[in-house]
Amino acid sequence: MSDLHIGPAAAGDLGDVLDFWKTAAEGTSISDDLAGVERLHERDPQALLLARRDGELLGTVIAGFDGWRCHLYRLAVHPGHRRQGIGAALLAAAEERFAGLGGRRADAMVLNRNERAHAAWEAAGYGAQEEWSRWVKPLASPAGPQSSGGGRPGPA
């Protein structure tokens, strides 16, 4: 794994990341567009972590910190490179980032139907918190209301 490089995405990587998520991520989100990812990068250029080997994008995770809580989104590993420790390395880098920012606990957005991911998250020490539910509401964009497919937005 020593040839794996994990670091923050550059502005020029964002289009490639969106393409990568179409192959490697489970589901889509209303924020899966260039403008959405650019806003993330502009607000916190260290949040989107990429795993690369020999320049090839193999994995991503968004390690967002709002000053109070640590949130993980879009942990995705290319299907042809799974079960090689890439996801674990991305999570370790995200947790290191959180510790450096003073974070105390990380939470992750994981689709209920993505059972393969459940095992990976459990192996990394995360567990479902059954007493909580995610409540969401799509917000209108400056260009007008967003359609979310019947009021049920996709994963973040």
Short mmCIF file of N, CA and C in Angstrom, two decimals:
data_model
loop_
_atom_site.label_atom_id
_atom_site.label_comp_id
_atom_site.label_asym_id
_atom_site.label_seq_id
_atom_site.Cartn_x
_atom_site.Cartn_y
_atom_site.Cartn_z
N MET A 1 0.83 -1.19 0.00
CA MET A 1 0.00 0.00 0.00
C MET A 1 0.86 1.25 0.00
N SER A 2 2.18 1.09 0.09
CA SER A 2 3.05 2.26 0.16
C SER A 2 3.03 3.08 -1.14
N ASP A 3 2.60 2.48 -2.23
CA ASP A 3 2.52 3.23 -3.48
C ASP A 3 1.20 3.99 -3.63
N LEU A 4 0.33 3.90 -2.63
CA LEU A 4 -0.93 4.62 -2.64
C LEU A 4 -0.71 6.02 -2.09
N HIS A 5 -1.17 7.02 -2.82
CA HIS A 5 -1.05 8.40 -2.37
C HIS A 5 -2.45 8.93 -2.07
N ILE A 6 -2.62 9.45 -0.85
CA ILE A 6 -3.90 10.05 -0.46
C ILE A 6 -3.66 11.52 -0.17
N GLY A 7 -4.46 12.37 -0.78
CA GLY A 7 -4.35 13.80 -0.57
C GLY A 7 -5.60 14.50 -1.05
N PRO A 8 -5.69 15.78 -0.73
CA PRO A 8 -6.87 16.55 -1.13
C PRO A 8 -6.96 16.73 -2.64
N ALA A 9 -8.18 16.79 -3.12
CA ALA A 9 -8.43 17.03 -4.55
C ALA A 9 -8.02 18.45 -4.91
N ALA A 10 -7.54 18.62 -6.11
CA ALA A 10 -7.28 19.94 -6.67
C ALA A 10 -8.51 20.34 -7.49
N ALA A 11 -8.65 21.61 -7.75
CA ALA A 11 -9.80 22.09 -8.53
C ALA A 11 -9.90 21.36 -9.87
N GLY A 12 -8.77 21.06 -10.49
CA GLY A 12 -8.77 20.38 -11.78
C GLY A 12 -9.20 18.93 -11.72
N ASP A 13 -9.32 18.35 -10.52
CA ASP A 13 -9.73 16.95 -10.35
C ASP A 13 -11.23 16.76 -10.29
N LEU A 14 -11.98 17.84 -10.10
CA LEU A 14 -13.39 17.71 -9.74
C LEU A 14 -14.24 17.04 -10.81
N GLY A 15 -14.02 17.33 -12.07
CA GLY A 15 -14.75 16.65 -13.14
C GLY A 15 -14.46 15.16 -13.15
N ASP A 16 -13.19 14.80 -12.95
CA ASP A 16 -12.83 13.38 -12.90
C ASP A 16 -13.49 12.69 -11.72
N VAL A 17 -13.61 13.39 -10.60
CA VAL A 17 -14.25 12.81 -9.42
C VAL A 17 -15.72 12.51 -9.72
N LEU A 18 -16.40 13.43 -10.36
CA LEU A 18 -17.81 13.19 -10.72
C LEU A 18 -17.94 11.97 -11.63
N ASP A 19 -17.07 11.85 -12.60
CA ASP A 19 -17.08 10.67 -13.48
C ASP A 19 -16.79 9.40 -12.68
N PHE A 20 -15.84 9.48 -11.76
CA PHE A 20 -15.47 8.34 -10.92
C PHE A 20 -16.67 7.86 -10.11
N TRP A 21 -17.41 8.79 -9.52
CA TRP A 21 -18.55 8.41 -8.70
C TRP A 21 -19.62 7.68 -9.50
N LYS A 22 -19.73 7.95 -10.79
CA LYS A 22 -20.70 7.23 -11.62
C LYS A 22 -20.38 5.75 -11.69
N THR A 23 -19.11 5.41 -11.57
CA THR A 23 -18.66 4.02 -11.62
C THR A 23 -18.53 3.40 -10.24
N ALA A 24 -18.02 4.17 -9.28
CA ALA A 24 -17.61 3.59 -8.00
C ALA A 24 -18.56 3.85 -6.84
N ALA A 25 -19.37 4.89 -6.91
CA ALA A 25 -20.24 5.23 -5.79
C ALA A 25 -21.60 4.58 -5.94
N GLU A 26 -22.24 4.37 -4.83
CA GLU A 26 -23.58 3.78 -4.81
C GLU A 26 -24.61 4.90 -4.82
N GLY A 27 -25.37 5.02 -5.88
CA GLY A 27 -26.40 6.03 -5.96
C GLY A 27 -25.87 7.38 -6.38
N THR A 28 -26.79 8.31 -6.56
CA THR A 28 -26.44 9.67 -6.93
C THR A 28 -27.11 10.63 -5.96
N SER A 29 -26.69 11.86 -6.01
CA SER A 29 -27.19 12.88 -5.11
C SER A 29 -27.57 14.12 -5.90
N ILE A 30 -28.43 14.95 -5.33
CA ILE A 30 -28.79 16.19 -6.00
C ILE A 30 -27.61 17.14 -6.07
N SER A 31 -26.55 16.88 -5.31
CA SER A 31 -25.37 17.73 -5.36
C SER A 31 -24.26 17.13 -6.22
N ASP A 32 -24.55 16.07 -6.96
CA ASP A 32 -23.57 15.45 -7.85
C ASP A 32 -23.52 16.18 -9.18
N ASP A 33 -23.05 17.40 -9.11
CA ASP A 33 -22.80 18.16 -10.33
C ASP A 33 -21.56 19.02 -10.09
N LEU A 34 -21.02 19.55 -11.16
CA LEU A 34 -19.77 20.29 -11.03
C LEU A 34 -19.91 21.48 -10.09
N ALA A 35 -21.03 22.20 -10.19
CA ALA A 35 -21.22 23.36 -9.32
C ALA A 35 -21.24 22.96 -7.85
N GLY A 36 -21.88 21.84 -7.52
CA GLY A 36 -21.94 21.38 -6.14
C GLY A 36 -20.57 21.00 -5.60
N VAL A 37 -19.81 20.26 -6.39
CA VAL A 37 -18.49 19.83 -5.94
C VAL A 37 -17.53 21.02 -5.89
N GLU A 38 -17.69 21.96 -6.80
CA GLU A 38 -16.87 23.17 -6.76
C GLU A 38 -17.14 23.98 -5.49
N ARG A 39 -18.42 24.05 -5.06
CA ARG A 39 -18.75 24.76 -3.82
C ARG A 39 -18.08 24.09 -2.63
N LEU A 40 -18.13 22.77 -2.59
CA LEU A 40 -17.45 22.03 -1.51
C LEU A 40 -15.97 22.37 -1.50
N HIS A 41 -15.35 22.30 -2.67
CA HIS A 41 -13.91 22.54 -2.77
C HIS A 41 -13.55 23.97 -2.41
N GLU A 42 -14.37 24.91 -2.82
CA GLU A 42 -14.10 26.32 -2.50
C GLU A 42 -14.23 26.57 -1.00
N ARG A 43 -15.23 25.98 -0.37
CA ARG A 43 -15.45 26.18 1.05
C ARG A 43 -14.39 25.50 1.91
N ASP A 44 -14.01 24.27 1.52
CA ASP A 44 -13.03 23.51 2.30
C ASP A 44 -12.19 22.66 1.34
N PRO A 45 -11.11 23.22 0.82
CA PRO A 45 -10.32 22.51 -0.19
C PRO A 45 -9.63 21.24 0.31
N GLN A 46 -9.63 21.01 1.61
CA GLN A 46 -9.00 19.80 2.16
C GLN A 46 -10.00 18.68 2.41
N ALA A 47 -11.29 18.94 2.22
CA ALA A 47 -12.33 17.97 2.60
C ALA A 47 -12.42 16.76 1.66
N LEU A 48 -12.26 16.97 0.38
CA LEU A 48 -12.38 15.87 -0.58
C LEU A 48 -11.02 15.21 -0.76
N LEU A 49 -10.90 14.01 -0.20
CA LEU A 49 -9.64 13.26 -0.25
C LEU A 49 -9.70 12.23 -1.37
N LEU A 50 -8.60 12.14 -2.12
CA LEU A 50 -8.50 11.19 -3.22
C LEU A 50 -7.38 10.20 -2.95
N ALA A 51 -7.61 8.96 -3.33
CA ALA A 51 -6.58 7.93 -3.29
C ALA A 51 -6.18 7.64 -4.72
N ARG A 52 -4.87 7.73 -4.97
CA ARG A 52 -4.34 7.48 -6.32
C ARG A 52 -3.15 6.53 -6.24
N ARG A 53 -3.02 5.77 -7.29
CA ARG A 53 -1.83 4.93 -7.47
C ARG A 53 -1.38 5.14 -8.90
N ASP A 54 -0.13 5.54 -9.06
CA ASP A 54 0.42 5.83 -10.38
C ASP A 54 -0.47 6.80 -11.16
N GLY A 55 -1.04 7.77 -10.45
CA GLY A 55 -1.87 8.78 -11.07
C GLY A 55 -3.31 8.38 -11.32
N GLU A 56 -3.64 7.10 -11.14
CA GLU A 56 -5.00 6.62 -11.38
C GLU A 56 -5.85 6.83 -10.13
N LEU A 57 -7.02 7.44 -10.30
CA LEU A 57 -7.95 7.65 -9.20
C LEU A 57 -8.58 6.32 -8.81
N LEU A 58 -8.37 5.92 -7.55
CA LEU A 58 -8.87 4.64 -7.06
C LEU A 58 -9.94 4.77 -5.99
N GLY A 59 -9.98 5.93 -5.31
CA GLY A 59 -10.96 6.07 -4.24
C GLY A 59 -11.13 7.50 -3.80
N THR A 60 -12.27 7.75 -3.14
CA THR A 60 -12.58 9.08 -2.63
C THR A 60 -13.25 8.97 -1.27
N VAL A 61 -13.16 10.04 -0.51
CA VAL A 61 -13.99 10.23 0.67
C VAL A 61 -14.08 11.73 0.91
N ILE A 62 -15.25 12.18 1.31
CA ILE A 62 -15.40 13.57 1.74
C ILE A 62 -15.37 13.54 3.26
N ALA A 63 -14.40 14.26 3.83
CA ALA A 63 -14.22 14.35 5.27
C ALA A 63 -14.57 15.78 5.69
N GLY A 64 -15.85 16.03 5.89
CA GLY A 64 -16.33 17.37 6.19
C GLY A 64 -16.37 17.63 7.68
N PHE A 65 -15.93 18.82 8.05
CA PHE A 65 -15.96 19.23 9.46
C PHE A 65 -16.61 20.61 9.52
N ASP A 66 -17.66 20.73 10.31
CA ASP A 66 -18.38 22.00 10.39
C ASP A 66 -17.98 22.82 11.61
N GLY A 67 -16.91 22.42 12.28
CA GLY A 67 -16.47 23.10 13.48
C GLY A 67 -16.99 22.44 14.74
N TRP A 68 -17.90 21.51 14.57
CA TRP A 68 -18.50 20.82 15.71
C TRP A 68 -18.53 19.31 15.50
N ARG A 69 -18.95 18.89 14.31
CA ARG A 69 -19.09 17.47 14.03
C ARG A 69 -18.29 17.09 12.79
N CYS A 70 -17.91 15.83 12.76
CA CYS A 70 -17.15 15.28 11.64
C CYS A 70 -18.08 14.38 10.82
N HIS A 71 -18.16 14.65 9.53
CA HIS A 71 -19.08 13.92 8.66
C HIS A 71 -18.33 13.29 7.49
N LEU A 72 -18.65 12.05 7.20
CA LEU A 72 -18.05 11.31 6.09
C LEU A 72 -19.09 11.03 5.02
N TYR A 73 -18.71 11.35 3.81
CA TYR A 73 -19.58 11.13 2.65
C TYR A 73 -18.73 10.57 1.50
N ARG A 74 -19.39 9.91 0.60
CA ARG A 74 -18.80 9.50 -0.67
C ARG A 74 -17.51 8.68 -0.53
N LEU A 75 -17.50 7.78 0.47
CA LEU A 75 -16.42 6.80 0.51
C LEU A 75 -16.69 5.85 -0.65
N ALA A 76 -15.82 5.88 -1.64
CA ALA A 76 -16.01 5.06 -2.83
C ALA A 76 -14.66 4.56 -3.30
N VAL A 77 -14.61 3.29 -3.65
CA VAL A 77 -13.39 2.67 -4.20
C VAL A 77 -13.76 2.04 -5.53
N HIS A 78 -12.90 2.23 -6.51
CA HIS A 78 -13.14 1.67 -7.84
C HIS A 78 -13.41 0.16 -7.70
N PRO A 79 -14.46 -0.33 -8.38
CA PRO A 79 -14.82 -1.74 -8.24
C PRO A 79 -13.67 -2.71 -8.53
N GLY A 80 -12.77 -2.38 -9.43
CA GLY A 80 -11.66 -3.26 -9.74
C GLY A 80 -10.52 -3.22 -8.73
N HIS A 81 -10.64 -2.39 -7.71
CA HIS A 81 -9.56 -2.24 -6.73
C HIS A 81 -10.06 -2.37 -5.29
N ARG A 82 -11.23 -2.96 -5.12
CA ARG A 82 -11.77 -3.14 -3.77
C ARG A 82 -11.08 -4.29 -3.05
N ARG A 83 -11.20 -4.26 -1.74
CA ARG A 83 -10.64 -5.29 -0.86
C ARG A 83 -9.11 -5.30 -0.90
N GLN A 84 -8.53 -4.10 -1.10
CA GLN A 84 -7.08 -3.95 -1.10
C GLN A 84 -6.62 -2.95 -0.03
N GLY A 85 -7.53 -2.51 0.83
CA GLY A 85 -7.18 -1.58 1.90
C GLY A 85 -7.30 -0.11 1.53
N ILE A 86 -7.79 0.18 0.34
CA ILE A 86 -7.89 1.58 -0.11
C ILE A 86 -8.94 2.33 0.72
N GLY A 87 -10.09 1.72 0.92
CA GLY A 87 -11.12 2.36 1.74
C GLY A 87 -10.64 2.60 3.15
N ALA A 88 -9.96 1.62 3.73
CA ALA A 88 -9.43 1.77 5.09
C ALA A 88 -8.39 2.89 5.15
N ALA A 89 -7.57 2.99 4.12
CA ALA A 89 -6.55 4.06 4.08
C ALA A 89 -7.22 5.43 3.95
N LEU A 90 -8.28 5.52 3.15
CA LEU A 90 -9.01 6.78 3.04
C LEU A 90 -9.64 7.16 4.37
N LEU A 91 -10.24 6.19 5.05
CA LEU A 91 -10.85 6.48 6.36
C LEU A 91 -9.80 6.90 7.38
N ALA A 92 -8.65 6.26 7.36
CA ALA A 92 -7.58 6.65 8.28
C ALA A 92 -7.14 8.09 8.02
N ALA A 93 -7.04 8.46 6.75
CA ALA A 93 -6.66 9.84 6.41
C ALA A 93 -7.75 10.82 6.85
N ALA A 94 -9.01 10.45 6.67
CA ALA A 94 -10.11 11.31 7.09
C ALA A 94 -10.11 11.48 8.61
N GLU A 95 -9.91 10.39 9.33
CA GLU A 95 -9.88 10.45 10.79
C GLU A 95 -8.69 11.26 11.29
N GLU A 96 -7.58 11.17 10.61
CA GLU A 96 -6.41 11.99 10.96
C GLU A 96 -6.72 13.47 10.76
N ARG A 97 -7.39 13.78 9.67
CA ARG A 97 -7.82 15.16 9.42
C ARG A 97 -8.73 15.64 10.55
N PHE A 98 -9.71 14.82 10.91
CA PHE A 98 -10.64 15.20 11.97
C PHE A 98 -9.92 15.43 13.30
N ALA A 99 -9.01 14.55 13.64
CA ALA A 99 -8.26 14.69 14.90
C ALA A 99 -7.49 16.00 14.90
N GLY A 100 -6.88 16.34 13.78
CA GLY A 100 -6.13 17.59 13.68
C GLY A 100 -7.00 18.83 13.80
N LEU A 101 -8.29 18.68 13.47
CA LEU A 101 -9.23 19.80 13.57
C LEU A 101 -9.94 19.84 14.91
N GLY A 102 -9.67 18.86 15.77
CA GLY A 102 -10.31 18.82 17.09
C GLY A 102 -11.60 18.03 17.13
N GLY A 103 -11.88 17.26 16.09
CA GLY A 103 -13.10 16.46 16.05
C GLY A 103 -13.07 15.35 17.09
N ARG A 104 -14.25 14.98 17.56
CA ARG A 104 -14.36 13.96 18.60
C ARG A 104 -15.06 12.69 18.16
N ARG A 105 -15.90 12.81 17.14
CA ARG A 105 -16.65 11.64 16.68
C ARG A 105 -16.99 11.85 15.22
N ALA A 106 -16.88 10.81 14.44
CA ALA A 106 -17.21 10.89 13.01
C ALA A 106 -18.51 10.11 12.76
N ASP A 107 -19.30 10.64 11.85
CA ASP A 107 -20.47 9.90 11.40
C ASP A 107 -20.40 9.75 9.89
N ALA A 108 -21.07 8.74 9.40
CA ALA A 108 -21.01 8.43 7.97
C ALA A 108 -22.41 8.27 7.41
N MET A 109 -22.58 8.75 6.19
CA MET A 109 -23.82 8.53 5.46
C MET A 109 -23.66 7.25 4.65
N VAL A 110 -24.46 6.22 4.98
CA VAL A 110 -24.36 4.93 4.31
C VAL A 110 -25.78 4.50 3.93
N LEU A 111 -25.98 4.20 2.67
CA LEU A 111 -27.31 3.77 2.23
C LEU A 111 -27.71 2.46 2.92
N ASN A 112 -28.94 2.39 3.36
CA ASN A 112 -29.43 1.17 4.01
C ASN A 112 -29.30 -0.04 3.10
N ARG A 113 -29.55 0.15 1.81
CA ARG A 113 -29.53 -0.98 0.87
C ARG A 113 -28.12 -1.42 0.48
N ASN A 114 -27.10 -0.64 0.82
CA ASN A 114 -25.73 -0.96 0.42
C ASN A 114 -25.08 -1.87 1.46
N GLU A 115 -25.54 -3.11 1.49
CA GLU A 115 -25.09 -4.06 2.51
C GLU A 115 -23.59 -4.37 2.43
N ARG A 116 -23.02 -4.35 1.23
CA ARG A 116 -21.59 -4.58 1.08
C ARG A 116 -20.82 -3.51 1.84
N ALA A 117 -21.30 -2.28 1.77
CA ALA A 117 -20.63 -1.19 2.48
C ALA A 117 -20.78 -1.33 3.99
N HIS A 118 -21.89 -1.88 4.46
CA HIS A 118 -22.09 -2.03 5.90
C HIS A 118 -20.95 -2.84 6.52
N ALA A 119 -20.57 -3.91 5.86
CA ALA A 119 -19.48 -4.74 6.39
C ALA A 119 -18.17 -3.96 6.43
N ALA A 120 -17.91 -3.16 5.42
CA ALA A 120 -16.67 -2.37 5.40
C ALA A 120 -16.67 -1.33 6.53
N TRP A 121 -17.80 -0.67 6.73
CA TRP A 121 -17.88 0.33 7.80
C TRP A 121 -17.73 -0.33 9.16
N GLU A 122 -18.36 -1.49 9.35
CA GLU A 122 -18.23 -2.20 10.63
C GLU A 122 -16.79 -2.62 10.87
N ALA A 123 -16.11 -3.08 9.82
CA ALA A 123 -14.71 -3.48 9.96
C ALA A 123 -13.82 -2.31 10.35
N ALA A 124 -14.24 -1.10 9.98
CA ALA A 124 -13.47 0.10 10.32
C ALA A 124 -13.85 0.65 11.70
N GLY A 125 -14.76 -0.03 12.40
CA GLY A 125 -15.12 0.39 13.75
C GLY A 125 -16.36 1.26 13.85
N TYR A 126 -17.08 1.43 12.76
CA TYR A 126 -18.30 2.23 12.76
C TYR A 126 -19.50 1.32 12.96
N GLY A 127 -20.57 1.86 13.53
CA GLY A 127 -21.78 1.08 13.73
C GLY A 127 -23.00 1.93 13.47
N ALA A 128 -24.05 1.27 13.02
CA ALA A 128 -25.32 1.97 12.78
C ALA A 128 -25.86 2.48 14.12
N GLN A 129 -26.40 3.66 14.09
CA GLN A 129 -26.98 4.25 15.28
C GLN A 129 -28.49 4.24 15.09
N GLU A 130 -29.11 3.17 15.54
CA GLU A 130 -30.51 2.90 15.24
C GLU A 130 -31.47 3.94 15.81
N GLU A 131 -31.09 4.63 16.86
CA GLU A 131 -32.03 5.57 17.47
C GLU A 131 -32.14 6.90 16.72
N TRP A 132 -31.37 7.06 15.64
CA TRP A 132 -31.40 8.30 14.86
C TRP A 132 -31.89 8.01 13.45
N SER A 133 -32.58 8.96 12.88
CA SER A 133 -32.99 8.92 11.49
C SER A 133 -32.51 10.19 10.81
N ARG A 134 -32.30 10.12 9.55
CA ARG A 134 -31.89 11.28 8.77
C ARG A 134 -33.15 11.95 8.22
N TRP A 135 -33.33 13.18 8.53
CA TRP A 135 -34.46 13.96 8.02
C TRP A 135 -33.90 14.96 7.03
N VAL A 136 -34.47 15.02 5.84
CA VAL A 136 -33.93 15.87 4.79
C VAL A 136 -35.02 16.70 4.13
N LYS A 137 -34.60 17.79 3.56
CA LYS A 137 -35.49 18.64 2.78
C LYS A 137 -34.65 19.28 1.68
N PRO A 138 -34.97 19.03 0.42
CA PRO A 138 -34.24 19.70 -0.66
C PRO A 138 -34.51 21.20 -0.58
N LEU A 139 -33.48 21.98 -0.79
CA LEU A 139 -33.59 23.43 -0.77
C LEU A 139 -33.60 23.98 -2.18
N ALA A 140 -34.27 25.08 -2.38
CA ALA A 140 -34.29 25.72 -3.69
C ALA A 140 -32.90 26.28 -3.98
N SER A 141 -32.46 26.13 -5.19
CA SER A 141 -31.18 26.70 -5.60
C SER A 141 -31.42 28.12 -6.10
N PRO A 142 -30.36 28.93 -6.28
CA PRO A 142 -30.55 30.26 -6.85
C PRO A 142 -31.21 30.25 -8.21
N ALA A 143 -31.08 29.13 -8.94
CA ALA A 143 -31.68 29.02 -10.27
C ALA A 143 -33.13 28.58 -10.20
N GLY A 144 -33.62 28.26 -9.02
CA GLY A 144 -35.02 27.81 -8.87
C GLY A 144 -35.10 26.53 -8.09
N PRO A 145 -36.30 26.03 -7.85
CA PRO A 145 -36.49 24.83 -7.06
C PRO A 145 -35.82 23.62 -7.70
N GLN A 146 -35.32 22.74 -6.85
CA GLN A 146 -34.70 21.50 -7.31
C GLN A 146 -35.74 20.39 -7.25
N SER A 147 -35.80 19.59 -8.27
CA SER A 147 -36.64 18.41 -8.23
C SER A 147 -35.86 17.30 -7.58
N SER A 148 -36.47 16.59 -6.69
CA SER A 148 -35.77 15.52 -5.99
C SER A 148 -36.45 14.19 -6.16
N GLY A 149 -37.29 14.05 -7.16
CA GLY A 149 -37.91 12.76 -7.39
C GLY A 149 -38.93 12.41 -6.32
N GLY A 150 -39.95 13.24 -6.15
CA GLY A 150 -40.99 12.93 -5.21
C GLY A 150 -40.68 13.34 -3.79
N GLY A 151 -39.77 14.27 -3.61
CA GLY A 151 -39.48 14.75 -2.26
C GLY A 151 -38.50 13.89 -1.50
N ARG A 152 -37.92 12.91 -2.16
CA ARG A 152 -36.98 12.02 -1.48
C ARG A 152 -35.62 12.17 -2.13
N PRO A 153 -34.78 13.05 -1.59
CA PRO A 153 -33.46 13.24 -2.19
C PRO A 153 -32.60 12.01 -2.04
N GLY A 154 -31.62 11.92 -2.93
CA GLY A 154 -30.67 10.82 -2.87
C GLY A 154 -29.63 11.06 -1.81
N PRO A 155 -28.63 10.17 -1.73
CA PRO A 155 -27.60 10.30 -0.72
C PRO A 155 -26.76 11.55 -0.93
N ALA A 156 -26.20 12.02 0.15
CA ALA A 156 -25.35 13.21 0.06
C ALA A 156 -23.94 12.87 -0.32
#
